Amino acid sequence: MKLPEPQLPLTQEARNAFRIFRDRHDAGTRLAEHLQPYAARNTLVLGLARGGVVVAAEVAKVLQAALDVMVVRKLGAPNSRELAIGAVTADGGRYYNEALIRELAIPRAYVERVTGRELTAARRQEDELRERARPNVTGRTVFLIDDGLATGATMIAAARSVQARYPARIVVAVPVAAQAPCEDLQSEADDVICLLKPEPFLAVGLFYQDFAQVADHEVQALLRQAR
């Protein structure tokens, strides 16, 4: 899939990084090179569904680690569903961007309503993707992987969900991200690895030659292959 050239001015760093990854498999292979020093015995690699699982599968393969899926749903603002005011995980973990909620004067009733709707959707999606029980994370080094971070809301929710289950260590790792979420996640994880942090940050997909949507059956196939 050929992506359009960006229309906004880019710094030289962003020009050099633009479409740097062939696809999510390529991004995962490159990311894994930077994660080997963090690997430990009994490491677990969790990919955020759906696209993050493709990246995570390559990381798990290189590190010879267990692979599983983390289902997270973004909570969209009332008039802009793509603007994340928070996120929720299938196991009930959640994150709210309280500053943004106050700035947009979003009623608490809306926040509760969208949380309930997305939690139901996350649990339904997990039921479709998962063929066995959620893995135990207690005492394990856990890598949380996605194909990129724009706001970081889904990754913060994922990190908090894992942290509540007493891992030995959480490492957040992505191929490309905006600067702000990489900084925000420093307080949510033991280590944060963002290979590229271009400014200005336009969209995750602009740094991939192929950023096609990932289907449920592709995620299921990757999980089966890993097992």
mmCIF file with all atom_site columns, C-alpha atoms in Angstrom:
data_model
loop_
_atom_site.group_PDB
_atom_site.id
_atom_site.type_symbol
_atom_site.label_atom_id
_atom_site.label_alt_id
_atom_site.label_comp_id
_atom_site.label_asym_id
_atom_site.label_entity_id
_atom_site.label_seq_id
_atom_site.pdbx_PDB_ins_code
_atom_site.Cartn_x
_atom_site.Cartn_y
_atom_site.Cartn_z
_atom_site.occupancy
_atom_site.B_iso_or_equiv
_atom_site.pdbx_formal_charge
_atom_site.auth_seq_id
_atom_site.auth_comp_id
_atom_site.auth_asym_id
_atom_site.auth_atom_id
_atom_site.pdbx_PDB_model_num
ATOM 1   C CA . MET A 1 1   ? 0.000   0.000   0.000  1.00 0.00 ? 1   MET A CA 1
ATOM 2   C CA . LYS A 1 2   ? 1.498   3.325   -1.067 1.00 0.00 ? 2   LYS A CA 1
ATOM 3   C CA . LEU A 1 3   ? 0.974   6.068   1.483  1.00 0.00 ? 3   LEU A CA 1
ATOM 4   C CA . PRO A 1 4   ? 0.565   9.733   0.497  1.00 0.00 ? 4   PRO A CA 1
ATOM 5   C CA . GLU A 1 5   ? 3.423   12.111  1.089  1.00 0.00 ? 5   GLU A CA 1
ATOM 6   C CA . PRO A 1 6   ? 2.805   14.315  4.157  1.00 0.00 ? 6   PRO A CA 1
ATOM 7   C CA . GLN A 1 7   ? 1.662   17.852  3.462  1.00 0.00 ? 7   GLN A CA 1
ATOM 8   C CA . LEU A 1 8   ? 3.081   19.454  6.633  1.00 0.00 ? 8   LEU A CA 1
ATOM 9   C CA . PRO A 1 9   ? 6.705   20.667  6.875  1.00 0.00 ? 9   PRO A CA 1
ATOM 10  C CA . LEU A 1 10  ? 9.038   18.033  8.319  1.00 0.00 ? 10  LEU A CA 1
ATOM 11  C CA . THR A 1 11  ? 12.349  18.337  10.091 1.00 0.00 ? 11  THR A CA 1
ATOM 12  C CA . GLN A 1 12  ? 15.320  16.580  8.515  1.00 0.00 ? 12  GLN A CA 1
ATOM 13  C CA . GLU A 1 13  ? 15.054  13.866  11.169 1.00 0.00 ? 13  GLU A CA 1
ATOM 14  C CA . ALA A 1 14  ? 11.425  13.221  10.252 1.00 0.00 ? 14  ALA A CA 1
ATOM 15  C CA . ARG A 1 15  ? 12.259  13.142  6.531  1.00 0.00 ? 15  ARG A CA 1
ATOM 16  C CA . ASN A 1 16  ? 14.946  10.557  7.185  1.00 0.00 ? 16  ASN A CA 1
ATOM 17  C CA . ALA A 1 17  ? 12.560  8.466   9.277  1.00 0.00 ? 17  ALA A CA 1
ATOM 18  C CA . PHE A 1 18  ? 9.550   8.745   6.962  1.00 0.00 ? 18  PHE A CA 1
ATOM 19  C CA . ARG A 1 19  ? 8.408   5.273   5.855  1.00 0.00 ? 19  ARG A CA 1
ATOM 20  C CA . ILE A 1 20  ? 11.469  3.720   7.447  1.00 0.00 ? 20  ILE A CA 1
ATOM 21  C CA . PHE A 1 21  ? 9.787   0.361   8.157  1.00 0.00 ? 21  PHE A CA 1
ATOM 22  C CA . ARG A 1 22  ? 8.678   -1.928  5.350  1.00 0.00 ? 22  ARG A CA 1
ATOM 23  C CA . ASP A 1 23  ? 5.875   -3.337  7.484  1.00 0.00 ? 23  ASP A CA 1
ATOM 24  C CA . ARG A 1 24  ? 5.154   -4.441  11.052 1.00 0.00 ? 24  ARG A CA 1
ATOM 25  C CA . HIS A 1 25  ? 7.285   -7.578  10.656 1.00 0.00 ? 25  HIS A CA 1
ATOM 26  C CA . ASP A 1 26  ? 10.277  -5.462  9.699  1.00 0.00 ? 26  ASP A CA 1
ATOM 27  C CA . ALA A 1 27  ? 9.613   -3.093  12.611 1.00 0.00 ? 27  ALA A CA 1
ATOM 28  C CA . GLY A 1 28  ? 9.448   -6.012  15.042 1.00 0.00 ? 28  GLY A CA 1
ATOM 29  C CA . THR A 1 29  ? 12.731  -7.458  13.830 1.00 0.00 ? 29  THR A CA 1
ATOM 30  C CA . ARG A 1 30  ? 14.481  -4.111  14.249 1.00 0.00 ? 30  ARG A CA 1
ATOM 31  C CA . LEU A 1 31  ? 12.904  -3.528  17.644 1.00 0.00 ? 31  LEU A CA 1
ATOM 32  C CA . ALA A 1 32  ? 14.032  -6.941  18.880 1.00 0.00 ? 32  ALA A CA 1
ATOM 33  C CA . GLU A 1 33  ? 17.678  -6.002  18.290 1.00 0.00 ? 33  GLU A CA 1
ATOM 34  C CA . HIS A 1 34  ? 17.340  -3.313  20.969 1.00 0.00 ? 34  HIS A CA 1
ATOM 35  C CA . LEU A 1 35  ? 15.471  -5.517  23.441 1.00 0.00 ? 35  LEU A CA 1
ATOM 36  C CA . GLN A 1 36  ? 17.868  -8.429  23.832 1.00 0.00 ? 36  GLN A CA 1
ATOM 37  C CA . PRO A 1 37  ? 19.691  -6.822  26.814 1.00 0.00 ? 37  PRO A CA 1
ATOM 38  C CA . TYR A 1 38  ? 16.351  -6.581  28.652 1.00 0.00 ? 38  TYR A CA 1
ATOM 39  C CA . ALA A 1 39  ? 15.318  -10.187 28.162 1.00 0.00 ? 39  ALA A CA 1
ATOM 40  C CA . ALA A 1 40  ? 15.324  -12.562 31.115 1.00 0.00 ? 40  ALA A CA 1
ATOM 41  C CA . ARG A 1 41  ? 14.301  -16.093 31.904 1.00 0.00 ? 41  ARG A CA 1
ATOM 42  C CA . ASN A 1 42  ? 10.537  -16.574 31.702 1.00 0.00 ? 42  ASN A CA 1
ATOM 43  C CA . THR A 1 43  ? 10.032  -13.450 29.590 1.00 0.00 ? 43  THR A CA 1
ATOM 44  C CA . LEU A 1 44  ? 6.525   -12.744 28.278 1.00 0.00 ? 44  LEU A CA 1
ATOM 45  C CA . VAL A 1 45  ? 5.871   -10.612 25.183 1.00 0.00 ? 45  VAL A CA 1
ATOM 46  C CA . LEU A 1 46  ? 2.415   -9.028  25.014 1.00 0.00 ? 46  LEU A CA 1
ATOM 47  C CA . GLY A 1 47  ? 1.308   -7.409  21.766 1.00 0.00 ? 47  GLY A CA 1
ATOM 48  C CA . LEU A 1 48  ? -1.478  -4.842  21.829 1.00 0.00 ? 48  LEU A CA 1
ATOM 49  C CA . ALA A 1 49  ? -4.224  -6.000  19.500 1.00 0.00 ? 49  ALA A CA 1
ATOM 50  C CA . ARG A 1 50  ? -4.263  -5.989  16.663 1.00 0.00 ? 50  ARG A CA 1
ATOM 51  C CA . GLY A 1 51  ? -1.254  -4.397  14.964 1.00 0.00 ? 51  GLY A CA 1
ATOM 52  C CA . GLY A 1 52  ? 0.999   -4.670  17.983 1.00 0.00 ? 52  GLY A CA 1
ATOM 53  C CA . VAL A 1 53  ? 0.739   -8.458  17.920 1.00 0.00 ? 53  VAL A CA 1
ATOM 54  C CA . VAL A 1 54  ? 2.465   -8.589  14.516 1.00 0.00 ? 54  VAL A CA 1
ATOM 55  C CA . VAL A 1 55  ? 5.386   -6.542  15.864 1.00 0.00 ? 55  VAL A CA 1
ATOM 56  C CA . ALA A 1 56  ? 5.418   -8.549  19.103 1.00 0.00 ? 56  ALA A CA 1
ATOM 57  C CA . ALA A 1 57  ? 5.523   -11.871 17.241 1.00 0.00 ? 57  ALA A CA 1
ATOM 58  C CA . GLU A 1 58  ? 8.857   -10.928 15.678 1.00 0.00 ? 58  GLU A CA 1
ATOM 59  C CA . VAL A 1 59  ? 10.215  -9.788  19.040 1.00 0.00 ? 59  VAL A CA 1
ATOM 60  C CA . ALA A 1 60  ? 9.133   -13.024 20.716 1.00 0.00 ? 60  ALA A CA 1
ATOM 61  C CA . LYS A 1 61  ? 10.718  -15.067 17.915 1.00 0.00 ? 61  LYS A CA 1
ATOM 62  C CA . VAL A 1 62  ? 14.102  -13.349 18.247 1.00 0.00 ? 62  VAL A CA 1
ATOM 63  C CA . LEU A 1 63  ? 14.089  -13.439 22.056 1.00 0.00 ? 63  LEU A CA 1
ATOM 64  C CA . GLN A 1 64  ? 12.692  -16.997 22.122 1.00 0.00 ? 64  GLN A CA 1
ATOM 65  C CA . ALA A 1 65  ? 10.036  -15.772 24.531 1.00 0.00 ? 65  ALA A CA 1
ATOM 66  C CA . ALA A 1 66  ? 6.367   -16.573 25.080 1.00 0.00 ? 66  ALA A CA 1
ATOM 67  C CA . LEU A 1 67  ? 3.871   -14.494 23.072 1.00 0.00 ? 67  LEU A CA 1
ATOM 68  C CA . ASP A 1 68  ? 0.366   -13.420 24.003 1.00 0.00 ? 68  ASP A CA 1
ATOM 69  C CA . VAL A 1 69  ? -2.142  -10.674 23.282 1.00 0.00 ? 69  VAL A CA 1
ATOM 70  C CA . MET A 1 70  ? -3.292  -7.636  25.264 1.00 0.00 ? 70  MET A CA 1
ATOM 71  C CA . VAL A 1 71  ? -6.663  -6.260  24.162 1.00 0.00 ? 71  VAL A CA 1
ATOM 72  C CA . VAL A 1 72  ? -7.032  -2.519  24.786 1.00 0.00 ? 72  VAL A CA 1
ATOM 73  C CA . ARG A 1 73  ? -9.722  -0.154  23.540 1.00 0.00 ? 73  ARG A CA 1
ATOM 74  C CA . LYS A 1 74  ? -9.384  3.609   23.198 1.00 0.00 ? 74  LYS A CA 1
ATOM 75  C CA . LEU A 1 75  ? -12.008 5.854   24.810 1.00 0.00 ? 75  LEU A CA 1
ATOM 76  C CA . GLY A 1 76  ? -12.865 8.471   22.197 1.00 0.00 ? 76  GLY A CA 1
ATOM 77  C CA . ALA A 1 77  ? -13.948 12.042  22.923 1.00 0.00 ? 77  ALA A CA 1
ATOM 78  C CA . PRO A 1 78  ? -17.635 12.912  22.231 1.00 0.00 ? 78  PRO A CA 1
ATOM 79  C CA . ASN A 1 79  ? -17.036 14.888  19.031 1.00 0.00 ? 79  ASN A CA 1
ATOM 80  C CA . SER A 1 80  ? -13.828 13.200  17.925 1.00 0.00 ? 80  SER A CA 1
ATOM 81  C CA . ARG A 1 81  ? -13.679 9.439   18.389 1.00 0.00 ? 81  ARG A CA 1
ATOM 82  C CA . GLU A 1 82  ? -10.015 9.391   17.323 1.00 0.00 ? 82  GLU A CA 1
ATOM 83  C CA . LEU A 1 83  ? -9.047  11.714  20.201 1.00 0.00 ? 83  LEU A CA 1
ATOM 84  C CA . ALA A 1 84  ? -8.307  9.452   23.165 1.00 0.00 ? 84  ALA A CA 1
ATOM 85  C CA . ILE A 1 85  ? -9.528  10.633  26.559 1.00 0.00 ? 85  ILE A CA 1
ATOM 86  C CA . GLY A 1 86  ? -8.440  7.299   28.024 1.00 0.00 ? 86  GLY A CA 1
ATOM 87  C CA . ALA A 1 87  ? -8.384  3.561   27.404 1.00 0.00 ? 87  ALA A CA 1
ATOM 88  C CA . VAL A 1 88  ? -9.613  0.311   28.907 1.00 0.00 ? 88  VAL A CA 1
ATOM 89  C CA . THR A 1 89  ? -8.282  -3.257  28.800 1.00 0.00 ? 89  THR A CA 1
ATOM 90  C CA . ALA A 1 90  ? -10.290 -6.451  28.490 1.00 0.00 ? 90  ALA A CA 1
ATOM 91  C CA . ASP A 1 91  ? -9.410  -7.418  32.068 1.00 0.00 ? 91  ASP A CA 1
ATOM 92  C CA . GLY A 1 92  ? -10.751 -4.126  33.428 1.00 0.00 ? 92  GLY A CA 1
ATOM 93  C CA . GLY A 1 93  ? -7.581  -2.047  33.576 1.00 0.00 ? 93  GLY A CA 1
ATOM 94  C CA . ARG A 1 94  ? -8.193  1.586   32.704 1.00 0.00 ? 94  ARG A CA 1
ATOM 95  C CA . TYR A 1 95  ? -6.630  4.980   32.236 1.00 0.00 ? 95  TYR A CA 1
ATOM 96  C CA . TYR A 1 96  ? -8.288  8.387   32.040 1.00 0.00 ? 96  TYR A CA 1
ATOM 97  C CA . ASN A 1 97  ? -6.612  11.550  30.776 1.00 0.00 ? 97  ASN A CA 1
ATOM 98  C CA . GLU A 1 98  ? -8.204  13.683  33.472 1.00 0.00 ? 98  GLU A CA 1
ATOM 99  C CA . ALA A 1 99  ? -6.553  16.900  32.286 1.00 0.00 ? 99  ALA A CA 1
ATOM 100 C CA . LEU A 1 100 ? -8.018  16.469  28.799 1.00 0.00 ? 100 LEU A CA 1
ATOM 101 C CA . ILE A 1 101 ? -11.423 15.492  30.178 1.00 0.00 ? 101 ILE A CA 1
ATOM 102 C CA . ARG A 1 102 ? -11.494 18.703  32.226 1.00 0.00 ? 102 ARG A CA 1
ATOM 103 C CA . GLU A 1 103 ? -10.202 20.814  29.333 1.00 0.00 ? 103 GLU A CA 1
ATOM 104 C CA . LEU A 1 104 ? -12.957 19.540  27.025 1.00 0.00 ? 104 LEU A CA 1
ATOM 105 C CA . ALA A 1 105 ? -15.578 19.739  29.798 1.00 0.00 ? 105 ALA A CA 1
ATOM 106 C CA . ILE A 1 106 ? -16.653 16.155  29.123 1.00 0.00 ? 106 ILE A CA 1
ATOM 107 C CA . PRO A 1 107 ? -19.456 15.041  31.463 1.00 0.00 ? 107 PRO A CA 1
ATOM 108 C CA . ARG A 1 108 ? -18.619 12.186  33.806 1.00 0.00 ? 108 ARG A CA 1
ATOM 109 C CA . ALA A 1 109 ? -21.740 10.398  32.602 1.00 0.00 ? 109 ALA A CA 1
ATOM 110 C CA . TYR A 1 110 ? -20.258 10.262  29.086 1.00 0.00 ? 110 TYR A CA 1
ATOM 111 C CA . VAL A 1 111 ? -16.945 8.925   30.428 1.00 0.00 ? 111 VAL A CA 1
ATOM 112 C CA . GLU A 1 112 ? -18.749 6.154   32.311 1.00 0.00 ? 112 GLU A CA 1
ATOM 113 C CA . ARG A 1 113 ? -20.914 5.330   29.307 1.00 0.00 ? 113 ARG A CA 1
ATOM 114 C CA . VAL A 1 114 ? -18.024 5.096   26.827 1.00 0.00 ? 114 VAL A CA 1
ATOM 115 C CA . THR A 1 115 ? -15.984 3.092   29.360 1.00 0.00 ? 115 THR A CA 1
ATOM 116 C CA . GLY A 1 116 ? -18.760 0.513   29.688 1.00 0.00 ? 116 GLY A CA 1
ATOM 117 C CA . ARG A 1 117 ? -19.231 0.268   25.937 1.00 0.00 ? 117 ARG A CA 1
ATOM 118 C CA . GLU A 1 118 ? -15.532 -0.156  25.163 1.00 0.00 ? 118 GLU A CA 1
ATOM 119 C CA . LEU A 1 119 ? -14.990 -2.601  28.029 1.00 0.00 ? 119 LEU A CA 1
ATOM 120 C CA . THR A 1 120 ? -17.734 -4.810  26.598 1.00 0.00 ? 120 THR A CA 1
ATOM 121 C CA . ALA A 1 121 ? -16.161 -4.538  23.138 1.00 0.00 ? 121 ALA A CA 1
ATOM 122 C CA . ALA A 1 122 ? -12.704 -5.360  24.517 1.00 0.00 ? 122 ALA A CA 1
ATOM 123 C CA . ARG A 1 123 ? -13.963 -8.482  26.276 1.00 0.00 ? 123 ARG A CA 1
ATOM 124 C CA . ARG A 1 124 ? -15.799 -9.603  23.147 1.00 0.00 ? 124 ARG A CA 1
ATOM 125 C CA . GLN A 1 125 ? -12.675 -9.065  21.039 1.00 0.00 ? 125 GLN A CA 1
ATOM 126 C CA . GLU A 1 126 ? -10.525 -10.968 23.514 1.00 0.00 ? 126 GLU A CA 1
ATOM 127 C CA . ASP A 1 127 ? -12.968 -13.895 23.452 1.00 0.00 ? 127 ASP A CA 1
ATOM 128 C CA . GLU A 1 128 ? -12.593 -13.986 19.664 1.00 0.00 ? 128 GLU A CA 1
ATOM 129 C CA . LEU A 1 129 ? -8.794  -13.821 19.712 1.00 0.00 ? 129 LEU A CA 1
ATOM 130 C CA . ARG A 1 130 ? -7.908  -15.905 22.739 1.00 0.00 ? 130 ARG A CA 1
ATOM 131 C CA . GLU A 1 131 ? -7.953  -19.703 22.681 1.00 0.00 ? 131 GLU A CA 1
ATOM 132 C CA . ARG A 1 132 ? -6.562  -20.207 26.175 1.00 0.00 ? 132 ARG A CA 1
ATOM 133 C CA . ALA A 1 133 ? -6.516  -18.451 29.543 1.00 0.00 ? 133 ALA A CA 1
ATOM 134 C CA . ARG A 1 134 ? -4.621  -15.208 30.074 1.00 0.00 ? 134 ARG A CA 1
ATOM 135 C CA . PRO A 1 135 ? -0.980  -15.891 30.952 1.00 0.00 ? 135 PRO A CA 1
ATOM 136 C CA . ASN A 1 136 ? 0.358   -15.453 34.453 1.00 0.00 ? 136 ASN A CA 1
ATOM 137 C CA . VAL A 1 137 ? 2.621   -12.395 34.670 1.00 0.00 ? 137 VAL A CA 1
ATOM 138 C CA . THR A 1 138 ? 3.592   -12.597 38.339 1.00 0.00 ? 138 THR A CA 1
ATOM 139 C CA . GLY A 1 139 ? 7.368   -12.452 38.716 1.00 0.00 ? 139 GLY A CA 1
ATOM 140 C CA . ARG A 1 140 ? 7.993   -12.280 34.969 1.00 0.00 ? 140 ARG A CA 1
ATOM 141 C CA . THR A 1 141 ? 9.684   -9.721  32.751 1.00 0.00 ? 141 THR A CA 1
ATOM 142 C CA . VAL A 1 142 ? 6.886   -8.441  30.509 1.00 0.00 ? 142 VAL A CA 1
ATOM 143 C CA . PHE A 1 143 ? 7.421   -6.632  27.206 1.00 0.00 ? 143 PHE A CA 1
ATOM 144 C CA . LEU A 1 144 ? 4.457   -4.523  26.116 1.00 0.00 ? 144 LEU A CA 1
ATOM 145 C CA . ILE A 1 145 ? 4.655   -4.002  22.350 1.00 0.00 ? 145 ILE A CA 1
ATOM 146 C CA . ASP A 1 146 ? 2.669   -1.892  19.903 1.00 0.00 ? 146 ASP A CA 1
ATOM 147 C CA . ASP A 1 147 ? 3.287   -0.726  16.331 1.00 0.00 ? 147 ASP A CA 1
ATOM 148 C CA . GLY A 1 148 ? 3.506   2.893   17.484 1.00 0.00 ? 148 GLY A CA 1
ATOM 149 C CA . LEU A 1 149 ? 2.286   5.482   19.982 1.00 0.00 ? 149 LEU A CA 1
ATOM 150 C CA . ALA A 1 150 ? 0.359   8.621   19.130 1.00 0.00 ? 150 ALA A CA 1
ATOM 151 C CA . THR A 1 151 ? -1.183  9.576   22.499 1.00 0.00 ? 151 THR A CA 1
ATOM 152 C CA . GLY A 1 152 ? -0.013  6.632   24.613 1.00 0.00 ? 152 GLY A CA 1
ATOM 153 C CA . ALA A 1 153 ? -3.445  6.134   26.213 1.00 0.00 ? 153 ALA A CA 1
ATOM 154 C CA . THR A 1 154 ? -3.800  2.471   25.252 1.00 0.00 ? 154 THR A CA 1
ATOM 155 C CA . MET A 1 155 ? -0.248  1.665   26.350 1.00 0.00 ? 155 MET A CA 1
ATOM 156 C CA . ILE A 1 156 ? -0.718  3.356   29.741 1.00 0.00 ? 156 ILE A CA 1
ATOM 157 C CA . ALA A 1 157 ? -3.871  1.304   30.325 1.00 0.00 ? 157 ALA A CA 1
ATOM 158 C CA . ALA A 1 158 ? -1.999  -1.857  29.320 1.00 0.00 ? 158 ALA A CA 1
ATOM 159 C CA . ALA A 1 159 ? 0.921   -1.078  31.626 1.00 0.00 ? 159 ALA A CA 1
ATOM 160 C CA . ARG A 1 160 ? -1.391  -0.454  34.577 1.00 0.00 ? 160 ARG A CA 1
ATOM 161 C CA . SER A 1 161 ? -3.242  -3.678  33.899 1.00 0.00 ? 161 SER A CA 1
ATOM 162 C CA . VAL A 1 162 ? 0.014   -5.664  33.941 1.00 0.00 ? 162 VAL A CA 1
ATOM 163 C CA . GLN A 1 163 ? 1.398   -3.788  36.946 1.00 0.00 ? 163 GLN A CA 1
ATOM 164 C CA . ALA A 1 164 ? -1.628  -4.830  39.010 1.00 0.00 ? 164 ALA A CA 1
ATOM 165 C CA . ARG A 1 165 ? -0.583  -8.482  38.536 1.00 0.00 ? 165 ARG A CA 1
ATOM 166 C CA . TYR A 1 166 ? 2.892   -8.108  40.095 1.00 0.00 ? 166 TYR A CA 1
ATOM 167 C CA . PRO A 1 167 ? 5.377   -8.592  37.247 1.00 0.00 ? 167 PRO A CA 1
ATOM 168 C CA . ALA A 1 168 ? 9.098   -8.502  38.003 1.00 0.00 ? 168 ALA A CA 1
ATOM 169 C CA . ARG A 1 169 ? 9.599   -5.844  35.343 1.00 0.00 ? 169 ARG A CA 1
ATOM 170 C CA . ILE A 1 170 ? 7.653   -4.043  32.610 1.00 0.00 ? 170 ILE A CA 1
ATOM 171 C CA . VAL A 1 171 ? 9.381   -2.904  29.429 1.00 0.00 ? 171 VAL A CA 1
ATOM 172 C CA . VAL A 1 172 ? 7.334   -0.822  26.975 1.00 0.00 ? 172 VAL A CA 1
ATOM 173 C CA . ALA A 1 173 ? 8.753   -0.992  23.451 1.00 0.00 ? 173 ALA A CA 1
ATOM 174 C CA . VAL A 1 174 ? 7.560   0.505   20.152 1.00 0.00 ? 174 VAL A CA 1
ATOM 175 C CA . PRO A 1 175 ? 9.181   1.205   16.770 1.00 0.00 ? 175 PRO A CA 1
ATOM 176 C CA . VAL A 1 176 ? 7.934   4.812   16.526 1.00 0.00 ? 176 VAL A CA 1
ATOM 177 C CA . ALA A 1 177 ? 6.213   7.265   18.851 1.00 0.00 ? 177 ALA A CA 1
ATOM 178 C CA . ALA A 1 178 ? 5.520   10.882  19.599 1.00 0.00 ? 178 ALA A CA 1
ATOM 179 C CA . GLN A 1 179 ? 7.827   12.382  22.208 1.00 0.00 ? 179 GLN A CA 1
ATOM 180 C CA . ALA A 1 180 ? 5.162   13.070  24.858 1.00 0.00 ? 180 ALA A CA 1
ATOM 181 C CA . PRO A 1 181 ? 3.843   9.508   25.373 1.00 0.00 ? 181 PRO A CA 1
ATOM 182 C CA . CYS A 1 182 ? 7.385   8.147   25.616 1.00 0.00 ? 182 CYS A CA 1
ATOM 183 C CA . GLU A 1 183 ? 7.974   10.573  28.477 1.00 0.00 ? 183 GLU A CA 1
ATOM 184 C CA . ASP A 1 184 ? 4.587   9.880   30.106 1.00 0.00 ? 184 ASP A CA 1
ATOM 185 C CA . LEU A 1 185 ? 5.241   6.138   30.123 1.00 0.00 ? 185 LEU A CA 1
ATOM 186 C CA . GLN A 1 186 ? 8.470   6.522   32.111 1.00 0.00 ? 186 GLN A CA 1
ATOM 187 C CA . SER A 1 187 ? 6.356   6.572   35.267 1.00 0.00 ? 187 SER A CA 1
ATOM 188 C CA . GLU A 1 188 ? 4.284   3.551   34.184 1.00 0.00 ? 188 GLU A CA 1
ATOM 189 C CA . ALA A 1 189 ? 7.051   1.083   33.258 1.00 0.00 ? 189 ALA A CA 1
ATOM 190 C CA . ASP A 1 190 ? 10.551  0.131   34.350 1.00 0.00 ? 190 ASP A CA 1
ATOM 191 C CA . ASP A 1 191 ? 11.965  0.844   30.878 1.00 0.00 ? 191 ASP A CA 1
ATOM 192 C CA . VAL A 1 192 ? 10.586  2.544   27.764 1.00 0.00 ? 192 VAL A CA 1
ATOM 193 C CA . ILE A 1 193 ? 12.137  1.897   24.345 1.00 0.00 ? 193 ILE A CA 1
ATOM 194 C CA . CYS A 1 194 ? 10.989  4.138   21.469 1.00 0.00 ? 194 CYS A CA 1
ATOM 195 C CA . LEU A 1 195 ? 13.237  3.633   18.445 1.00 0.00 ? 195 LEU A CA 1
ATOM 196 C CA . LEU A 1 196 ? 12.049  6.748   16.600 1.00 0.00 ? 196 LEU A CA 1
ATOM 197 C CA . LYS A 1 197 ? 10.678  9.949   18.125 1.00 0.00 ? 197 LYS A CA 1
ATOM 198 C CA . PRO A 1 198 ? 10.317  12.252  15.121 1.00 0.00 ? 198 PRO A CA 1
ATOM 199 C CA . GLU A 1 199 ? 9.157   15.848  15.387 1.00 0.00 ? 199 GLU A CA 1
ATOM 200 C CA . PRO A 1 200 ? 6.652   16.825  14.237 1.00 0.00 ? 200 PRO A CA 1
ATOM 201 C CA . PHE A 1 201 ? 4.823   13.540  14.731 1.00 0.00 ? 201 PHE A CA 1
ATOM 202 C CA . LEU A 1 202 ? 2.045   13.179  12.155 1.00 0.00 ? 202 LEU A CA 1
ATOM 203 C CA . ALA A 1 203 ? 0.750   9.598   12.382 1.00 0.00 ? 203 ALA A CA 1
ATOM 204 C CA . VAL A 1 204 ? 2.114   6.137   13.110 1.00 0.00 ? 204 VAL A CA 1
ATOM 205 C CA . GLY A 1 205 ? 1.220   4.825   9.660  1.00 0.00 ? 205 GLY A CA 1
ATOM 206 C CA . LEU A 1 206 ? 3.389   7.378   7.868  1.00 0.00 ? 206 LEU A CA 1
ATOM 207 C CA . PHE A 1 207 ? 6.508   5.561   9.045  1.00 0.00 ? 207 PHE A CA 1
ATOM 208 C CA . TYR A 1 208 ? 5.499   2.276   7.399  1.00 0.00 ? 208 TYR A CA 1
ATOM 209 C CA . GLN A 1 209 ? 5.486   1.438   3.708  1.00 0.00 ? 209 GLN A CA 1
ATOM 210 C CA . ASP A 1 210 ? 2.737   -1.106  4.424  1.00 0.00 ? 210 ASP A CA 1
ATOM 211 C CA . PHE A 1 211 ? 0.397   -0.268  7.312  1.00 0.00 ? 211 PHE A CA 1
ATOM 212 C CA . ALA A 1 212 ? -2.591  -2.329  6.269  1.00 0.00 ? 212 ALA A CA 1
ATOM 213 C CA . GLN A 1 213 ? -5.161  -3.203  8.915  1.00 0.00 ? 213 GLN A CA 1
ATOM 214 C CA . VAL A 1 214 ? -4.593  -6.483  10.735 1.00 0.00 ? 214 VAL A CA 1
ATOM 215 C CA . ALA A 1 215 ? -7.489  -8.938  10.851 1.00 0.00 ? 215 ALA A CA 1
ATOM 216 C CA . ASP A 1 216 ? -8.479  -11.105 13.800 1.00 0.00 ? 216 ASP A CA 1
ATOM 217 C CA . HIS A 1 217 ? -7.566  -14.290 11.944 1.00 0.00 ? 217 HIS A CA 1
ATOM 218 C CA . GLU A 1 218 ? -4.012  -12.966 11.426 1.00 0.00 ? 218 GLU A CA 1
ATOM 219 C CA . VAL A 1 219 ? -3.626  -12.396 15.159 1.00 0.00 ? 219 VAL A CA 1
ATOM 220 C CA . GLN A 1 220 ? -5.008  -15.856 15.909 1.00 0.00 ? 220 GLN A CA 1
ATOM 221 C CA . ALA A 1 221 ? -2.571  -17.429 13.448 1.00 0.00 ? 221 ALA A CA 1
ATOM 222 C CA . LEU A 1 222 ? 0.418   -15.645 15.024 1.00 0.00 ? 222 LEU A CA 1
ATOM 223 C CA . LEU A 1 223 ? -0.600  -16.770 18.506 1.00 0.00 ? 223 LEU A CA 1
ATOM 224 C CA . ARG A 1 224 ? -0.991  -20.375 17.330 1.00 0.00 ? 224 ARG A CA 1
ATOM 225 C CA . GLN A 1 225 ? 2.392   -20.327 15.596 1.00 0.00 ? 225 GLN A CA 1
ATOM 226 C CA . ALA A 1 226 ? 4.052   -19.003 18.743 1.00 0.00 ? 226 ALA A CA 1
ATOM 227 C CA . ARG A 1 227 ? 2.604   -21.832 20.808 1.00 0.00 ? 227 ARG A CA 1
#
